[in-house]
Amino acid sequence: MPRQGLTKIRERILRFIHEQKEDTGIQPTVRDIMDFMGYRSTNAVSIHVNAMIKSGHLLKVPGRARNLHITEKAKLELGLSEQVPLLGSVSAGTGILAEENVETYLPDLGGGESFVLRVRGDSMKDAGIYEDDLVYVEQKALPRNGDIVVALVENEATIKVYENHENVIRLIPRNSSYKVQSFNSEDEHRINIVGVVKHLLRRY
């Protein structure tokens, strides 16, 4: 997942907090972080900590000395999480994993950098994908003909069967009420293949 606003220094601090919790079972103090980073005062640590609290990478629990906890957002960006975000929607304008799109987090079923998308509409019903189903999408997977993909078409997310023949991409619905969408090289600005659907989850 892309690192949103994380410098290398702040990434080191987050990884240190995570490793200390994993190794010792307790959170490090600001002074522990100061010693680890080689700073001469806690003020330098506080600048980074406050910035990461503001960006949503750290959570500070009031009333405790060891009160710094890295958030699920930070774990996702650092590849430390065993969960993936469930998105209620996908929009190119705000970024795929923009915080405002995240409804909650679900267990990671594997498959690289992934997210879960809630299905809207019935264009894939004949493939057994229905409204409100959840699909696990692998972002960096290269689509092959016949794969079910999530694509952004003019800033709207769609789930369709992918085909590419002679540099013409076709997004094929599995519902005869919908039309096939075709894109040639001149349409590259209109379409972005976000990822390949790897798993389907239905809640009853």
Coordinates of N, CA and C in Angstrom, one line a residue:
M1 N 0.8 -1.2 0.0 CA 0.0 0.0 0.0 C 0.9 1.2 0.0
P2 N 0.5 2.3 -0.7 CA 1.3 3.5 -0.8 C 1.5 4.1 0.6
R3 N 2.7 4.7 0.9 CA 2.9 5.4 2.1 C 2.5 6.8 2.0
Q4 N 1.4 7.2 2.7 CA 0.8 8.5 2.6 C 1.4 9.4 3.6
G5 N 2.4 10.3 3.2 CA 3.0 11.3 4.1 C 4.0 10.7 5.1
L6 N 4.6 9.5 4.9 CA 5.5 8.9 5.8 C 6.9 9.2 5.2
T7 N 7.8 9.9 6.0 CA 9.2 10.0 5.7 C 9.9 8.7 6.2
K8 N 11.2 8.6 5.7 CA 11.9 7.4 6.2 C 12.2 7.4 7.7
I9 N 12.3 8.6 8.3 CA 12.5 8.7 9.7 C 11.3 8.3 10.4
R10 N 10.1 8.7 10.0 CA 8.9 8.3 10.6 C 8.6 6.9 10.5
E11 N 9.0 6.3 9.3 CA 8.8 4.9 9.1 C 9.6 4.1 10.1
R12 N 10.9 4.6 10.3 CA 11.8 3.9 11.3 C 11.1 3.9 12.7
I13 N 10.6 5.1 13.1 CA 9.9 5.2 14.4 C 8.8 4.2 14.5
L14 N 7.9 4.2 13.5 CA 6.8 3.3 13.5 C 7.2 1.8 13.6
R15 N 8.2 1.4 12.8 CA 8.7 0.1 12.9 C 9.3 -0.3 14.3
F16 N 10.0 0.7 14.9 CA 10.5 0.5 16.2 C 9.4 0.3 17.2
I17 N 8.4 1.1 17.2 CA 7.2 0.9 18.1 C 6.6 -0.5 17.9
H18 N 6.4 -0.8 16.7 CA 5.8 -2.1 16.4 C 6.7 -3.3 16.9
E19 N 8.0 -3.2 16.6 CA 8.9 -4.3 17.0 C 9.0 -4.4 18.5
Q20 N 9.0 -3.3 19.2 CA 9.1 -3.3 20.7 C 7.9 -3.9 21.3
K21 N 6.7 -3.6 20.7 CA 5.5 -4.2 21.2 C 5.5 -5.7 20.9
E22 N 6.0 -6.1 19.8 CA 6.0 -7.6 19.4 C 7.0 -8.3 20.3
D23 N 8.2 -7.7 20.6 CA 9.3 -8.4 21.3 C 9.1 -8.4 22.8
T24 N 8.5 -7.3 23.4 CA 8.4 -7.1 24.8 C 7.0 -7.1 25.4
G25 N 6.0 -6.9 24.5 CA 4.7 -6.9 24.9 C 4.2 -5.5 25.4
I26 N 5.1 -4.5 25.4 CA 4.7 -3.2 25.9 C 5.2 -2.2 24.8
Q27 N 4.5 -1.0 24.9 CA 4.8 0.1 24.0 C 6.1 0.8 24.5
P28 N 7.0 1.3 23.6 CA 8.1 2.1 24.0 C 7.6 3.5 24.5
T29 N 8.4 4.1 25.3 CA 8.2 5.5 25.7 C 8.8 6.4 24.7
V30 N 8.5 7.7 24.8 CA 9.1 8.7 24.0 C 10.6 8.7 24.2
R31 N 11.0 8.5 25.4 CA 12.5 8.5 25.7 C 13.1 7.3 25.1
D32 N 12.4 6.1 25.0 CA 12.9 4.9 24.4 C 13.2 5.2 22.9
I33 N 12.2 5.9 22.3 CA 12.3 6.3 20.9 C 13.5 7.2 20.7
M34 N 13.7 8.2 21.6 CA 14.8 9.1 21.5 C 16.1 8.4 21.5
D35 N 16.3 7.4 22.4 CA 17.5 6.7 22.5 C 17.7 5.9 21.2
F36 N 16.7 5.2 20.7 CA 16.8 4.4 19.5 C 17.2 5.3 18.3
M37 N 16.6 6.5 18.2 CA 16.9 7.3 17.0 C 18.2 8.1 17.2
G38 N 18.8 8.1 18.4 CA 20.0 8.9 18.6 C 19.8 10.4 18.8
Y39 N 18.6 10.7 19.2 CA 18.3 12.2 19.4 C 18.8 12.6 20.8
R40 N 19.0 13.9 21.0 CA 19.5 14.4 22.3 C 18.4 14.9 23.2
S41 N 17.2 15.0 22.6 CA 16.0 15.5 23.4 C 14.8 14.8 22.9
T42 N 13.8 14.8 23.8 CA 12.5 14.2 23.4 C 11.7 15.1 22.5
N43 N 12.1 16.4 22.4 CA 11.4 17.3 21.6 C 11.4 16.9 20.1
A44 N 12.5 16.4 19.7 CA 12.6 15.9 18.3 C 11.7 14.8 18.0
V45 N 11.6 13.9 19.0 CA 10.6 12.7 18.8 C 9.2 13.3 18.8
S46 N 8.9 14.2 19.7 CA 7.5 14.7 19.8 C 7.0 15.4 18.5
I47 N 8.0 16.0 17.8 CA 7.6 16.6 16.5 C 7.1 15.5 15.5
H48 N 7.8 14.4 15.4 CA 7.4 13.4 14.5 C 6.2 12.7 15.0
V49 N 6.1 12.4 16.3 CA 4.9 11.7 16.9 C 3.7 12.5 16.7
N50 N 3.7 13.8 16.9 CA 2.5 14.7 16.8 C 2.1 14.7 15.3
A51 N 3.1 14.7 14.4 CA 2.7 14.7 13.0 C 2.0 13.4 12.6
M52 N 2.5 12.3 13.1 CA 1.9 11.0 12.8 C 0.6 10.8 13.5
I53 N 0.4 11.4 14.6 CA -1.0 11.4 15.2 C -1.9 12.1 14.3
K54 N -1.5 13.2 13.8 CA -2.4 14.0 12.9 C -2.6 13.3 11.6
S55 N -1.7 12.6 11.1 CA -1.8 11.9 9.8 C -2.6 10.5 10.0
G56 N -2.8 10.1 11.2 CA -3.5 8.9 11.4 C -2.7 7.7 11.5
H57 N -1.3 7.8 11.6 CA -0.4 6.7 11.7 C -0.2 6.2 13.2
L58 N -0.4 7.1 14.1 CA -0.2 6.8 15.5 C -1.5 7.2 16.3
L59 N -1.7 6.5 17.4 CA -2.8 6.8 18.3 C -2.2 7.0 19.7
K60 N -2.5 8.1 20.4 CA -2.0 8.4 21.7 C -3.1 8.2 22.7
V61 N -2.9 7.2 23.7 CA -3.9 6.9 24.7 C -3.6 7.8 25.9
P62 N -4.6 8.7 26.3 CA -4.3 9.6 27.4 C -4.2 8.8 28.7
G63 N -3.3 9.4 29.6 CA -3.2 8.9 31.0 C -2.2 7.8 31.2
R64 N -1.5 7.4 30.1 CA -0.5 6.4 30.2 C 0.9 6.8 29.8
A65 N 1.9 6.3 30.4 CA 3.3 6.7 30.0 C 3.6 6.0 28.7
R66 N 3.3 4.7 28.5 CA 3.5 4.0 27.3 C 2.2 4.0 26.5
N67 N 2.0 5.1 25.8 CA 0.7 5.4 25.3 C 0.6 5.5 23.8
L68 N 1.7 5.1 23.1 CA 1.7 5.3 21.6 C 1.5 3.9 20.9
H69 N 0.4 3.9 20.1 CA 0.0 2.7 19.4 C 0.0 3.0 17.9
I70 N 0.6 2.2 17.1 CA 0.5 2.4 15.7 C -0.9 1.9 15.2
T71 N -1.4 2.6 14.3 CA -2.8 2.3 13.8 C -2.8 1.3 12.7
E72 N -4.0 0.8 12.4 CA -4.1 -0.2 11.3 C -3.7 0.4 10.0
K73 N -4.0 1.7 9.8 CA -3.5 2.4 8.6 C -2.0 2.3 8.5
A74 N -1.3 2.6 9.6 CA 0.2 2.5 9.5 C 0.6 1.1 9.2
K75 N 0.0 0.1 9.8 CA 0.4 -1.3 9.6 C 0.2 -1.7 8.1
L76 N -0.9 -1.2 7.6 CA -1.2 -1.5 6.2 C -0.1 -0.9 5.3
E77 N 0.3 0.3 5.5 CA 1.2 1.0 4.7 C 2.6 0.4 4.8
L78 N 2.9 -0.2 6.0 CA 4.3 -0.7 6.2 C 4.3 -2.2 5.9
G79 N 3.2 -2.8 5.5 CA 3.1 -4.2 5.2 C 3.2 -5.1 6.5
L80 N 2.7 -4.5 7.6 CA 2.7 -5.3 8.9 C 1.4 -5.8 9.3
S81 N 0.3 -5.5 8.5 CA -1.0 -5.9 8.9 C -1.4 -7.3 8.4
E82 N -2.3 -7.9 9.1 CA -2.9 -9.2 8.6 C -4.3 -8.9 8.3
Q83 N -4.7 -7.6 8.0 CA -6.0 -7.2 7.6 C -5.9 -6.4 6.4
V84 N -7.0 -6.3 5.7 CA -7.1 -5.4 4.5 C -8.3 -4.5 4.6
P85 N -8.3 -3.4 4.0 CA -9.4 -2.4 4.1 C -10.6 -2.8 3.2
L86 N -11.8 -2.7 3.8 CA -13.0 -2.8 3.1 C -13.5 -1.5 2.6
L87 N -13.6 -1.3 1.3 CA -13.9 0.0 0.7 C -15.4 0.0 0.3
G88 N -16.1 1.0 0.7 CA -17.5 1.1 0.3 C -17.6 1.6 -1.1
S89 N -16.5 2.3 -1.6 CA -16.5 2.8 -2.9 C -15.1 3.0 -3.4
V90 N -14.9 3.2 -4.7 CA -13.5 3.4 -5.2 C -13.6 4.6 -6.1
S91 N -12.7 5.5 -5.9 CA -12.7 6.8 -6.7 C -11.3 7.1 -7.1
A92 N -11.0 7.5 -8.3 CA -9.7 7.9 -8.7 C -9.3 9.2 -8.2
G93 N -10.3 10.1 -8.0 CA -10.0 11.4 -7.5 C -9.3 11.5 -6.1
T94 N -9.8 10.6 -5.2 CA -9.3 10.6 -3.9 C -8.2 9.6 -3.6
G95 N -8.0 8.7 -4.6 CA -7.0 7.6 -4.4 C -7.8 6.4 -3.9
I96 N -7.3 5.2 -4.4 CA -8.0 4.0 -4.2 C -8.3 3.7 -2.7
L97 N -7.2 3.9 -1.9 CA -7.3 3.6 -0.5 C -7.4 4.8 0.4
A98 N -8.0 5.8 -0.1 CA -8.2 7.0 0.7 C -9.0 6.7 1.9
E99 N -8.7 7.3 3.0 CA -9.2 7.0 4.3 C -10.8 7.1 4.3
E100 N -11.3 8.1 3.6 CA -12.7 8.3 3.6 C -13.5 7.2 2.9
N101 N -12.8 6.3 2.1 CA -13.4 5.2 1.4 C -13.5 4.0 2.3
V102 N -12.7 3.9 3.4 CA -12.6 2.7 4.2 C -13.7 2.6 5.2
E103 N -14.5 1.5 5.1 CA -15.6 1.2 6.0 C -15.1 0.5 7.3
T104 N -14.2 -0.5 7.1 CA -13.7 -1.3 8.2 C -12.5 -2.1 7.6
Y105 N -12.0 -3.1 8.4 CA -10.9 -4.0 8.0 C -11.4 -5.4 8.2
L106 N -10.9 -6.2 7.2 CA -11.3 -7.7 7.2 C -10.0 -8.5 7.2
P107 N -10.1 -9.8 7.6 CA -8.9 -10.6 7.5 C -8.3 -10.7 6.1
D108 N -7.0 -10.7 6.0 CA -6.3 -10.9 4.7 C -6.3 -12.3 4.3
L109 N -6.8 -12.6 3.1 CA -6.9 -13.9 2.6 C -5.7 -14.2 1.7
G110 N -4.7 -13.3 1.7 CA -3.5 -13.6 0.9 C -3.6 -13.0 -0.5
G111 N -2.5 -13.0 -1.2 CA -2.6 -12.5 -2.6 C -2.0 -11.1 -2.8
G112 N -0.9 -10.8 -2.1 CA -0.2 -9.5 -2.3 C -1.0 -8.3 -1.7
E113 N -0.7 -7.2 -2.3 CA -1.3 -5.9 -1.8 C -2.8 -6.0 -2.3
S114 N -3.7 -6.1 -1.3 CA -5.1 -6.3 -1.6 C -6.0 -5.3 -0.8
F115 N -7.2 -5.2 -1.3 CA -8.3 -4.5 -0.6 C -9.6 -5.3 -0.9
V116 N -10.6 -5.0 -0.2 CA -11.9 -5.6 -0.4 C -12.9 -4.5 -0.8
L117 N -13.7 -4.8 -1.9 CA -14.6 -3.9 -2.4 C -16.0 -4.4 -2.3
R118 N -16.9 -3.6 -1.8 CA -18.3 -3.9 -1.8 C -19.0 -3.8 -3.2
V119 N -19.6 -4.8 -3.7 CA -20.2 -4.8 -5.0 C -21.4 -3.9 -5.1
R120 N -21.5 -3.1 -6.1 CA -22.7 -2.3 -6.3 C -23.2 -2.7 -7.7
G121 N -24.5 -2.9 -7.8 CA -25.2 -3.3 -9.0 C -25.2 -4.7 -9.3
D122 N -25.8 -5.1 -10.5 CA -26.0 -6.5 -10.8 C -25.4 -6.9 -12.2
S123 N -24.4 -6.2 -12.6 CA -23.9 -6.4 -14.0 C -23.1 -7.7 -14.0
M124 N -22.8 -8.4 -12.9 CA -22.0 -9.6 -12.9 C -22.8 -10.8 -12.2
K125 N -24.1 -10.6 -12.2 CA -25.0 -11.6 -11.5 C -24.9 -13.0 -12.1
D126 N -24.7 -13.1 -13.5 CA -24.6 -14.4 -14.1 C -23.2 -15.1 -13.8
A127 N -22.3 -14.4 -13.3 CA -21.0 -15.0 -12.8 C -21.1 -15.3 -11.3
G128 N -22.3 -15.1 -10.7 CA -22.5 -15.4 -9.3 C -22.0 -14.3 -8.4
I129 N -21.9 -13.1 -8.9 CA -21.4 -11.9 -8.1 C -22.6 -11.0 -8.0
Y130 N -23.1 -10.7 -6.7 CA -24.3 -10.0 -6.5 C -24.1 -8.7 -5.7
E131 N -25.1 -7.9 -5.7 CA -25.1 -6.7 -4.9 C -24.8 -7.0 -3.5
D132 N -23.9 -6.1 -2.9 CA -23.4 -6.2 -1.5 C -22.4 -7.4 -1.3
D133 N -22.1 -8.2 -2.3 CA -21.0 -9.2 -2.1 C -19.7 -8.4 -1.9
L134 N -18.8 -9.1 -1.3 CA -17.4 -8.5 -1.1 C -16.4 -9.2 -1.9
V135 N -15.6 -8.5 -2.7 CA -14.6 -9.1 -3.5 C -13.2 -8.7 -3.0
Y136 N -12.3 -9.6 -2.9 CA -10.9 -9.4 -2.6 C -10.2 -9.1 -3.9
V137 N -9.5 -7.9 -3.9 CA -8.9 -7.5 -5.1 C -7.4 -7.3 -4.9
E138 N -6.6 -8.0 -5.7 CA -5.2 -7.9 -5.7 C -4.7 -6.8 -6.6
Q139 N -4.1 -5.8 -6.1 CA -3.8 -4.5 -6.8 C -2.7 -4.7 -7.9
K140 N -1.7 -5.4 -7.6 CA -0.5 -5.5 -8.5 C -0.6 -6.7 -9.5
A141 N -1.6 -7.4 -9.4 CA -1.7 -8.6 -10.3 C -2.0 -8.1 -11.7
L142 N -1.3 -8.7 -12.7 CA -1.5 -8.4 -14.1 C -2.7 -9.2 -14.6
P143 N -3.7 -8.5 -15.1 CA -4.9 -9.2 -15.6 C -4.6 -10.1 -16.8
R144 N -5.2 -11.2 -16.9 CA -5.2 -12.1 -18.1 C -6.6 -12.2 -18.7
N145 N -6.7 -12.5 -19.9 CA -8.0 -12.6 -20.5 C -8.8 -13.6 -19.8
G146 N -10.0 -13.2 -19.5 CA -11.0 -14.0 -18.7 C -11.0 -13.7 -17.2
D147 N -10.0 -12.9 -16.7 CA -10.0 -12.6 -15.3 C -11.1 -11.6 -15.0
I148 N -11.6 -11.6 -13.8 CA -12.6 -10.6 -13.4 C -11.8 -9.5 -12.7
V149 N -12.0 -8.3 -13.1 CA -11.1 -7.2 -12.7 C -12.0 -6.1 -12.1
V150 N -11.4 -5.2 -11.3 CA -12.0 -3.9 -10.9 C -11.3 -2.9 -11.7
A151 N -12.1 -2.1 -12.4 CA -11.5 -1.0 -13.3 C -12.2 0.3 -12.9
L152 N -11.4 1.4 -13.1 CA -12.0 2.7 -13.0 C -12.2 3.2 -14.4
V153 N -13.5 3.5 -14.8 CA -13.8 4.0 -16.1 C -14.4 5.4 -15.9
E154 N -13.6 6.4 -16.3 CA -14.0 7.8 -16.1 C -14.4 8.1 -14.7
N155 N -13.5 7.6 -13.8 CA -13.7 7.8 -12.3 C -14.8 7.1 -11.6
E156 N -15.3 6.0 -12.3 CA -16.3 5.2 -11.7 C -15.8 3.8 -11.7
A157 N -16.0 3.1 -10.5 CA -15.5 1.7 -10.4 C -16.5 0.8 -11.0
T158 N -16.0 -0.2 -11.7 CA -16.8 -1.3 -12.3 C -16.1 -2.6 -12.1
I159 N -16.9 -3.7 -12.0 CA -16.3 -5.0 -11.9 C -16.8 -5.8 -13.2
K160 N -15.9 -6.2 -14.0 CA -16.2 -6.9 -15.3 C -15.2 -7.9 -15.6
V161 N -15.5 -8.7 -16.6 CA -14.5 -9.7 -17.2 C -13.6 -8.9 -18.1
Y162 N -12.3 -9.2 -18.0 CA -11.3 -8.5 -18.8 C -10.9 -9.3 -20.0
E163 N -10.8 -8.6 -21.1 CA -10.2 -9.2 -22.3 C -9.4 -8.1 -23.0
N164 N -8.2 -8.6 -23.6 CA -7.4 -7.7 -24.3 C -6.9 -8.4 -25.6
H165 N -7.4 -7.9 -26.7 CA -7.0 -8.5 -28.0 C -6.6 -7.4 -29.0
E166 N -5.3 -7.5 -29.4 CA -4.7 -6.5 -30.4 C -4.9 -5.1 -29.8
N167 N -4.5 -5.0 -28.5 CA -4.5 -3.7 -27.8 C -5.9 -3.0 -27.7
V168 N -6.9 -3.8 -27.8 CA -8.2 -3.3 -27.5 C -8.7 -4.0 -26.3
I169 N -8.9 -3.2 -25.2 CA -9.4 -3.8 -23.9 C -10.9 -3.8 -24.0
R170 N -11.5 -4.9 -23.6 CA -13.0 -5.1 -23.5 C -13.3 -5.4 -22.0
L171 N -14.3 -4.7 -21.5 CA -14.8 -5.0 -20.2 C -16.2 -5.6 -20.4
I172 N -16.3 -6.9 -20.0 CA -17.5 -7.7 -20.4 C -18.4 -7.9 -19.2
P173 N -19.6 -7.5 -19.2 CA -20.5 -7.8 -18.1 C -21.0 -9.3 -18.2
R174 N -21.5 -9.8 -17.1 CA -22.1 -11.1 -17.1 C -23.6 -10.9 -16.7
N175 N -24.2 -10.0 -17.5 CA -25.7 -9.7 -17.4 C -26.0 -9.1 -18.8
S176 N -26.9 -9.8 -19.5 CA -27.3 -9.4 -20.8 C -27.9 -8.0 -20.9
S177 N -28.3 -7.4 -19.8 CA -28.9 -6.1 -19.8 C -27.8 -5.0 -19.9
Y178 N -26.6 -5.4 -19.8 CA -25.5 -4.4 -19.9 C -24.7 -4.6 -21.1
K179 N -24.1 -3.5 -21.6 CA -23.3 -3.6 -22.8 C -21.8 -3.8 -22.5
V180 N -21.1 -4.4 -23.5 CA -19.6 -4.5 -23.4 C -19.0 -3.1 -23.6
Q181 N -18.0 -2.8 -22.9 CA -17.3 -1.5 -23.0 C -15.9 -1.8 -23.7
S182 N -15.6 -1.1 -24.7 CA -14.3 -1.3 -25.5 C -13.5 -0.1 -25.4
F183 N -12.1 -0.3 -25.3 CA -11.2 0.8 -25.2 C -10.0 0.5 -26.0
N184 N -9.6 1.5 -26.9 CA -8.4 1.3 -27.7 C -7.3 2.2 -27.1
S185 N -6.1 2.3 -27.8 CA -5.0 3.1 -27.2 C -5.3 4.5 -27.0
E186 N -6.3 5.1 -27.8 CA -6.6 6.5 -27.6 C -7.5 6.7 -26.4
D187 N -8.0 5.6 -25.7 CA -8.8 5.8 -24.6 C -8.1 5.5 -23.3
E188 N -6.8 5.5 -23.3 CA -6.0 5.1 -22.1 C -6.4 6.0 -20.9
H189 N -6.7 7.3 -21.2 CA -7.0 8.2 -20.1 C -8.3 8.0 -19.5
R190 N -9.1 7.1 -20.1 CA -10.5 6.9 -19.6 C -10.6 5.6 -18.7
I191 N -9.5 4.8 -18.7 CA -9.6 3.5 -18.0 C -8.4 3.2 -17.2
N192 N -8.6 2.6 -16.1 CA -7.5 2.2 -15.2 C -7.8 0.9 -14.6
I193 N -7.1 -0.2 -14.9 CA -7.3 -1.5 -14.3 C -6.7 -1.4 -12.9
V194 N -7.6 -1.5 -11.8 CA -7.1 -1.3 -10.5 C -6.6 -2.6 -9.9
G195 N -7.2 -3.7 -10.3 CA -6.7 -5.0 -9.8 C -7.6 -6.2 -10.2
V196 N -7.1 -7.4 -9.8 CA -7.8 -8.6 -10.2 C -8.6 -9.2 -9.0
V197 N -9.8 -9.6 -9.2 CA -10.6 -10.2 -8.2 C -10.1 -11.6 -7.9
K198 N -9.7 -11.9 -6.6 CA -9.1 -13.2 -6.3 C -10.1 -14.0 -5.4
H199 N -10.9 -13.4 -4.6 CA -11.8 -14.1 -3.7 C -13.2 -13.4 -3.7
L200 N -14.2 -14.1 -3.4 CA -15.5 -13.6 -3.2 C -16.1 -14.0 -1.8
L201 N -16.6 -13.0 -1.1 CA -17.2 -13.3 0.2 C -18.6 -12.8 0.2
R202 N -19.5 -13.7 0.7 CA -20.9 -13.3 0.8 C -21.4 -13.5 2.2
R203 N -22.1 -12.4 2.7 CA -22.6 -12.5 4.1 C -24.1 -12.7 4.0
Y204 N -24.5 -13.7 4.8 CA -26.0 -14.0 4.8 C -26.6 -13.4 6.1

